Amino acid sequence: MLPTRQEAERLLLEAEKCNIGTWGDHSRVAAHCAESIAKLCEDLDPEKAYILGLLHDIGRKFGVRHLGHVSDGYSYMMSLSYDEVGRVCLTHSFNNLKVEEYIGNVDTSDEEYELIVSGLASITLDEYDRLIQLCDALAGSEGVLNIEDRMNDVKRRYGNFPQVKWDSNMWLKDYFEKKIGMDIYEAVDKDNYRPERGE
Ligand SMILES: [Fe+2]
């Protein structure tokens, strides 16, 4: 099940009040990218793509955590029966469905870690999972970024960026560009789009 677009926007605004930061606008940019790309794909629903993009980081509501934001988001969305969002809270950080590929601190309890591992084991990635992984890699908080610039920024902040993750993000960009028959930055109007808070 999915929340409506309006409910998803409300959930994000409410969550931002609990943990003020740039992650809300990053989520809006990811939602914009997901919706724009999905509009160009016959097999994807732009509304669903927008909602998933908007809520993929909703676990940040519960504070500044690294891997913990994945289990927080998953548990929160499942508690509201929004299982389609819960799934993306899990999959967005793992292009290859392996918890070891997480870039950042493993700051989860044993139970949370196990929740992530068992959740990932039960999933086969679908087109929405792949779309949100790509859009997460394109979304800055002030607008759409060049995917390589964004990965280099993460590399600077965390000290490393695994080559396998780098390659899989580049693969995703190429995959969706072939699917839509268009440059990804053109599809998301990179040069002009800026996020707006919907208050
Ligand atoms: Fe994100």
Tab-separated table of C-alpha atoms and ligand atoms in Angstrom:
chain	number	residue	atom	x	y	z
A	1	MET	CA	0.000	0.000	0.000
A	2	LEU	CA	1.028	3.592	-0.681
A	3	PRO	CA	0.059	6.921	0.909
A	4	THR	CA	-1.466	9.543	-1.382
A	5	ARG	CA	0.777	12.264	-2.753
A	6	GLN	CA	-0.743	14.743	-0.296
A	7	GLU	CA	-0.271	12.402	2.657
A	8	ALA	CA	3.340	11.726	1.622
A	9	GLU	CA	4.025	15.486	1.518
A	10	ARG	CA	2.461	15.880	4.949
A	11	LEU	CA	4.530	12.999	6.385
A	12	LEU	CA	7.730	14.605	5.091
A	13	LEU	CA	6.913	18.051	6.511
A	14	GLU	CA	6.076	16.511	9.878
A	15	ALA	CA	9.296	14.449	9.833
A	16	GLU	CA	11.479	17.452	8.993
A	17	LYS	CA	10.294	19.174	12.153
A	18	CYS	CA	11.738	16.250	14.159
A	19	ASN	CA	15.153	16.374	12.472
A	20	ILE	CA	15.884	19.695	10.816
A	21	GLY	CA	18.314	19.472	7.932
A	22	THR	CA	18.754	19.401	4.203
A	23	TRP	CA	17.466	15.840	3.839
A	24	GLY	CA	13.885	17.018	3.222
A	25	ASP	CA	14.873	19.006	0.157
A	26	HIS	CA	17.113	16.138	-0.991
A	27	SER	CA	13.956	13.976	-0.814
A	28	ARG	CA	11.967	16.522	-2.856
A	29	VAL	CA	14.647	16.559	-5.537
A	30	ALA	CA	14.678	12.729	-5.622
A	31	ALA	CA	10.858	12.739	-5.937
A	32	HIS	CA	10.986	15.226	-8.807
A	33	CYS	CA	13.603	13.141	-10.640
A	34	ALA	CA	11.676	9.901	-10.100
A	35	GLU	CA	8.420	11.403	-11.349
A	36	SER	CA	10.061	13.000	-14.387
A	37	ILE	CA	11.813	9.778	-15.444
A	38	ALA	CA	8.733	7.620	-14.767
A	39	LYS	CA	6.642	9.881	-17.038
A	40	LEU	CA	8.893	8.741	-19.872
A	41	CYS	CA	8.550	5.016	-19.039
A	42	GLU	CA	5.451	3.144	-20.166
A	43	ASP	CA	5.713	0.586	-17.367
A	44	LEU	CA	6.068	3.074	-14.476
A	45	ASP	CA	3.473	5.155	-12.631
A	46	PRO	CA	4.809	8.724	-12.133
A	47	GLU	CA	2.665	9.279	-9.022
A	48	LYS	CA	4.013	6.167	-7.314
A	49	ALA	CA	7.569	7.119	-8.325
A	50	TYR	CA	7.106	10.599	-6.801
A	51	ILE	CA	5.762	9.217	-3.512
A	52	LEU	CA	8.582	6.665	-3.215
A	53	GLY	CA	11.206	9.319	-3.962
A	54	LEU	CA	9.691	11.683	-1.413
A	55	LEU	CA	9.691	9.116	1.401
A	56	HIS	CA	12.804	6.997	0.714
A	57	ASP	CA	14.734	8.784	3.520
A	58	ILE	CA	11.772	9.190	5.905
A	59	GLY	CA	13.740	7.240	8.537
A	60	ARG	CA	15.721	10.445	9.081
A	61	LYS	CA	12.697	11.628	11.061
A	62	PHE	CA	14.123	9.680	13.988
A	63	GLY	CA	17.434	11.524	14.205
A	64	VAL	CA	20.852	11.669	12.654
A	65	ARG	CA	21.765	8.064	11.983
A	66	HIS	CA	23.667	6.268	9.255
A	67	LEU	CA	22.550	2.683	8.566
A	68	GLY	CA	19.931	3.228	11.267
A	69	HIS	CA	17.902	5.511	8.959
A	70	VAL	CA	17.238	2.471	6.767
A	71	SER	CA	15.679	0.362	9.523
A	72	ASP	CA	13.940	3.410	11.060
A	73	GLY	CA	12.293	4.235	7.727
A	74	TYR	CA	11.329	0.647	7.046
A	75	SER	CA	9.793	0.105	10.484
A	76	TYR	CA	7.976	3.452	10.420
A	77	MET	CA	6.403	2.879	6.994
A	78	MET	CA	5.460	-0.724	7.840
A	79	SER	CA	3.769	0.536	11.035
A	80	LEU	CA	1.520	2.670	8.792
A	81	SER	CA	0.991	-0.283	6.384
A	82	TYR	CA	2.829	1.574	3.598
A	83	ASP	CA	4.742	-1.541	2.589
A	84	GLU	CA	5.654	-0.251	-0.885
A	85	VAL	CA	7.471	2.677	0.736
A	86	GLY	CA	9.002	0.483	3.456
A	87	ARG	CA	10.548	-1.606	0.744
A	88	VAL	CA	12.265	1.411	-0.838
A	89	CYS	CA	13.467	2.636	2.577
A	90	LEU	CA	15.353	-0.679	2.612
A	91	THR	CA	16.494	-0.965	-1.000
A	92	HIS	CA	17.567	2.606	-1.783
A	93	SER	CA	21.031	2.215	-0.234
A	94	PHE	CA	21.819	-1.237	-1.623
A	95	ASN	CA	22.140	-1.434	-5.392
A	96	ASN	CA	23.266	-5.038	-5.028
A	97	LEU	CA	21.055	-5.936	-2.037
A	98	LYS	CA	24.092	-6.414	0.203
A	99	VAL	CA	24.231	-4.682	3.569
A	100	GLU	CA	28.060	-4.684	3.344
A	101	GLU	CA	27.886	-2.135	0.531
A	102	TYR	CA	26.503	0.554	2.865
A	103	ILE	CA	28.630	3.707	2.887
A	104	GLY	CA	28.566	5.115	6.414
A	105	ASN	CA	28.552	3.887	9.973
A	106	VAL	CA	26.852	0.666	10.957
A	107	ASP	CA	25.057	2.271	13.889
A	108	THR	CA	22.217	-0.235	14.198
A	109	SER	CA	21.306	-2.567	17.051
A	110	ASP	CA	21.601	-6.314	16.359
A	111	GLU	CA	17.816	-6.462	15.857
A	112	GLU	CA	17.817	-3.566	13.388
A	113	TYR	CA	20.736	-5.058	11.466
A	114	GLU	CA	18.945	-8.398	11.256
A	115	LEU	CA	15.769	-6.650	10.074
A	116	ILE	CA	17.708	-5.098	7.193
A	117	VAL	CA	19.519	-8.330	6.281
A	118	SER	CA	16.366	-10.452	6.303
A	119	GLY	CA	14.357	-7.774	4.479
A	120	LEU	CA	16.952	-7.519	1.690
A	121	ALA	CA	17.113	-11.321	1.410
A	122	SER	CA	13.383	-11.460	0.654
A	123	ILE	CA	13.501	-8.855	-2.160
A	124	THR	CA	14.239	-9.041	-5.869
A	125	LEU	CA	14.895	-5.501	-7.117
A	126	ASP	CA	12.186	-4.077	-9.358
A	127	GLU	CA	12.056	-1.014	-11.601
A	128	TYR	CA	10.946	1.291	-8.792
A	129	ASP	CA	13.805	0.162	-6.540
A	130	ARG	CA	16.266	0.867	-9.356
A	131	LEU	CA	14.661	4.211	-10.170
A	132	ILE	CA	14.900	5.456	-6.569
A	133	GLN	CA	18.514	4.243	-6.278
A	134	LEU	CA	19.350	6.320	-9.343
A	135	CYS	CA	17.394	9.368	-8.168
A	136	ASP	CA	19.023	9.215	-4.716
A	137	ALA	CA	22.373	9.405	-6.521
A	138	LEU	CA	21.246	12.441	-8.558
A	139	ALA	CA	19.549	14.441	-5.808
A	140	GLY	CA	21.338	17.225	-3.979
A	141	SER	CA	19.392	19.399	-1.554
A	142	GLU	CA	19.370	22.449	-3.825
A	143	GLY	CA	18.766	20.708	-7.094
A	144	VAL	CA	19.848	17.907	-9.369
A	145	LEU	CA	23.564	17.123	-9.348
A	146	ASN	CA	25.903	15.516	-11.816
A	147	ILE	CA	25.996	11.900	-10.600
A	148	GLU	CA	29.805	11.779	-10.564
A	149	ASP	CA	30.042	15.051	-8.608
A	150	ARG	CA	27.622	13.676	-6.030
A	151	MET	CA	29.577	10.426	-5.653
A	152	ASN	CA	32.843	12.372	-5.329
A	153	ASP	CA	31.223	14.479	-2.617
A	154	VAL	CA	30.231	11.315	-0.702
A	155	LYS	CA	33.774	10.009	-1.214
A	156	ARG	CA	35.173	13.210	0.316
A	157	ARG	CA	32.833	13.068	3.296
A	158	TYR	CA	33.186	9.360	4.101
A	159	GLY	CA	36.732	8.797	2.918
A	160	ASN	CA	35.839	6.140	0.383
A	161	PHE	CA	33.344	5.140	-2.270
A	162	PRO	CA	33.430	1.471	-3.276
A	163	GLN	CA	34.127	0.987	-6.957
A	164	VAL	CA	31.323	-1.571	-7.217
A	165	LYS	CA	28.806	1.016	-5.979
A	166	TRP	CA	30.222	3.669	-8.307
A	167	ASP	CA	29.917	1.296	-11.249
A	168	SER	CA	26.393	0.240	-10.362
A	169	ASN	CA	25.228	3.876	-10.125
A	170	MET	CA	26.736	4.541	-13.552
A	171	TRP	CA	25.018	1.386	-14.801
A	172	LEU	CA	21.664	2.672	-13.487
A	173	LYS	CA	22.100	6.005	-15.254
A	174	ASP	CA	22.921	4.239	-18.495
A	175	TYR	CA	20.051	1.755	-18.028
A	176	PHE	CA	17.406	4.472	-17.610
A	177	GLU	CA	18.872	6.630	-20.380
A	178	LYS	CA	18.491	3.700	-22.754
A	179	LYS	CA	14.992	3.028	-21.451
A	180	ILE	CA	13.766	6.596	-22.007
A	181	GLY	CA	15.955	7.297	-25.051
A	182	MET	CA	17.108	10.591	-23.533
A	183	ASP	CA	19.905	12.166	-21.533
A	184	ILE	CA	18.997	11.777	-17.844
A	185	TYR	CA	19.817	15.415	-16.960
A	186	GLU	CA	17.569	16.647	-19.736
A	187	ALA	CA	14.775	14.337	-18.561
A	188	VAL	CA	14.854	15.830	-15.044
A	189	ASP	CA	15.463	19.424	-16.209
A	190	LYS	CA	18.669	19.571	-14.167
A	191	ASP	CA	19.547	23.163	-15.063
A	192	ASN	CA	16.234	24.690	-14.045
A	193	TYR	CA	14.557	22.582	-11.371
A	194	ARG	CA	14.812	23.782	-7.758
A	195	PRO	CA	12.901	22.204	-4.833
A	196	GLU	CA	10.116	24.061	-3.075
A	197	ARG	CA	8.662	23.206	0.298
A	198	GLY	CA	4.960	22.574	-0.026
A	199	GLU	CA	3.709	24.529	2.997
B	1	FE	FE	18.450	9.734	-0.128
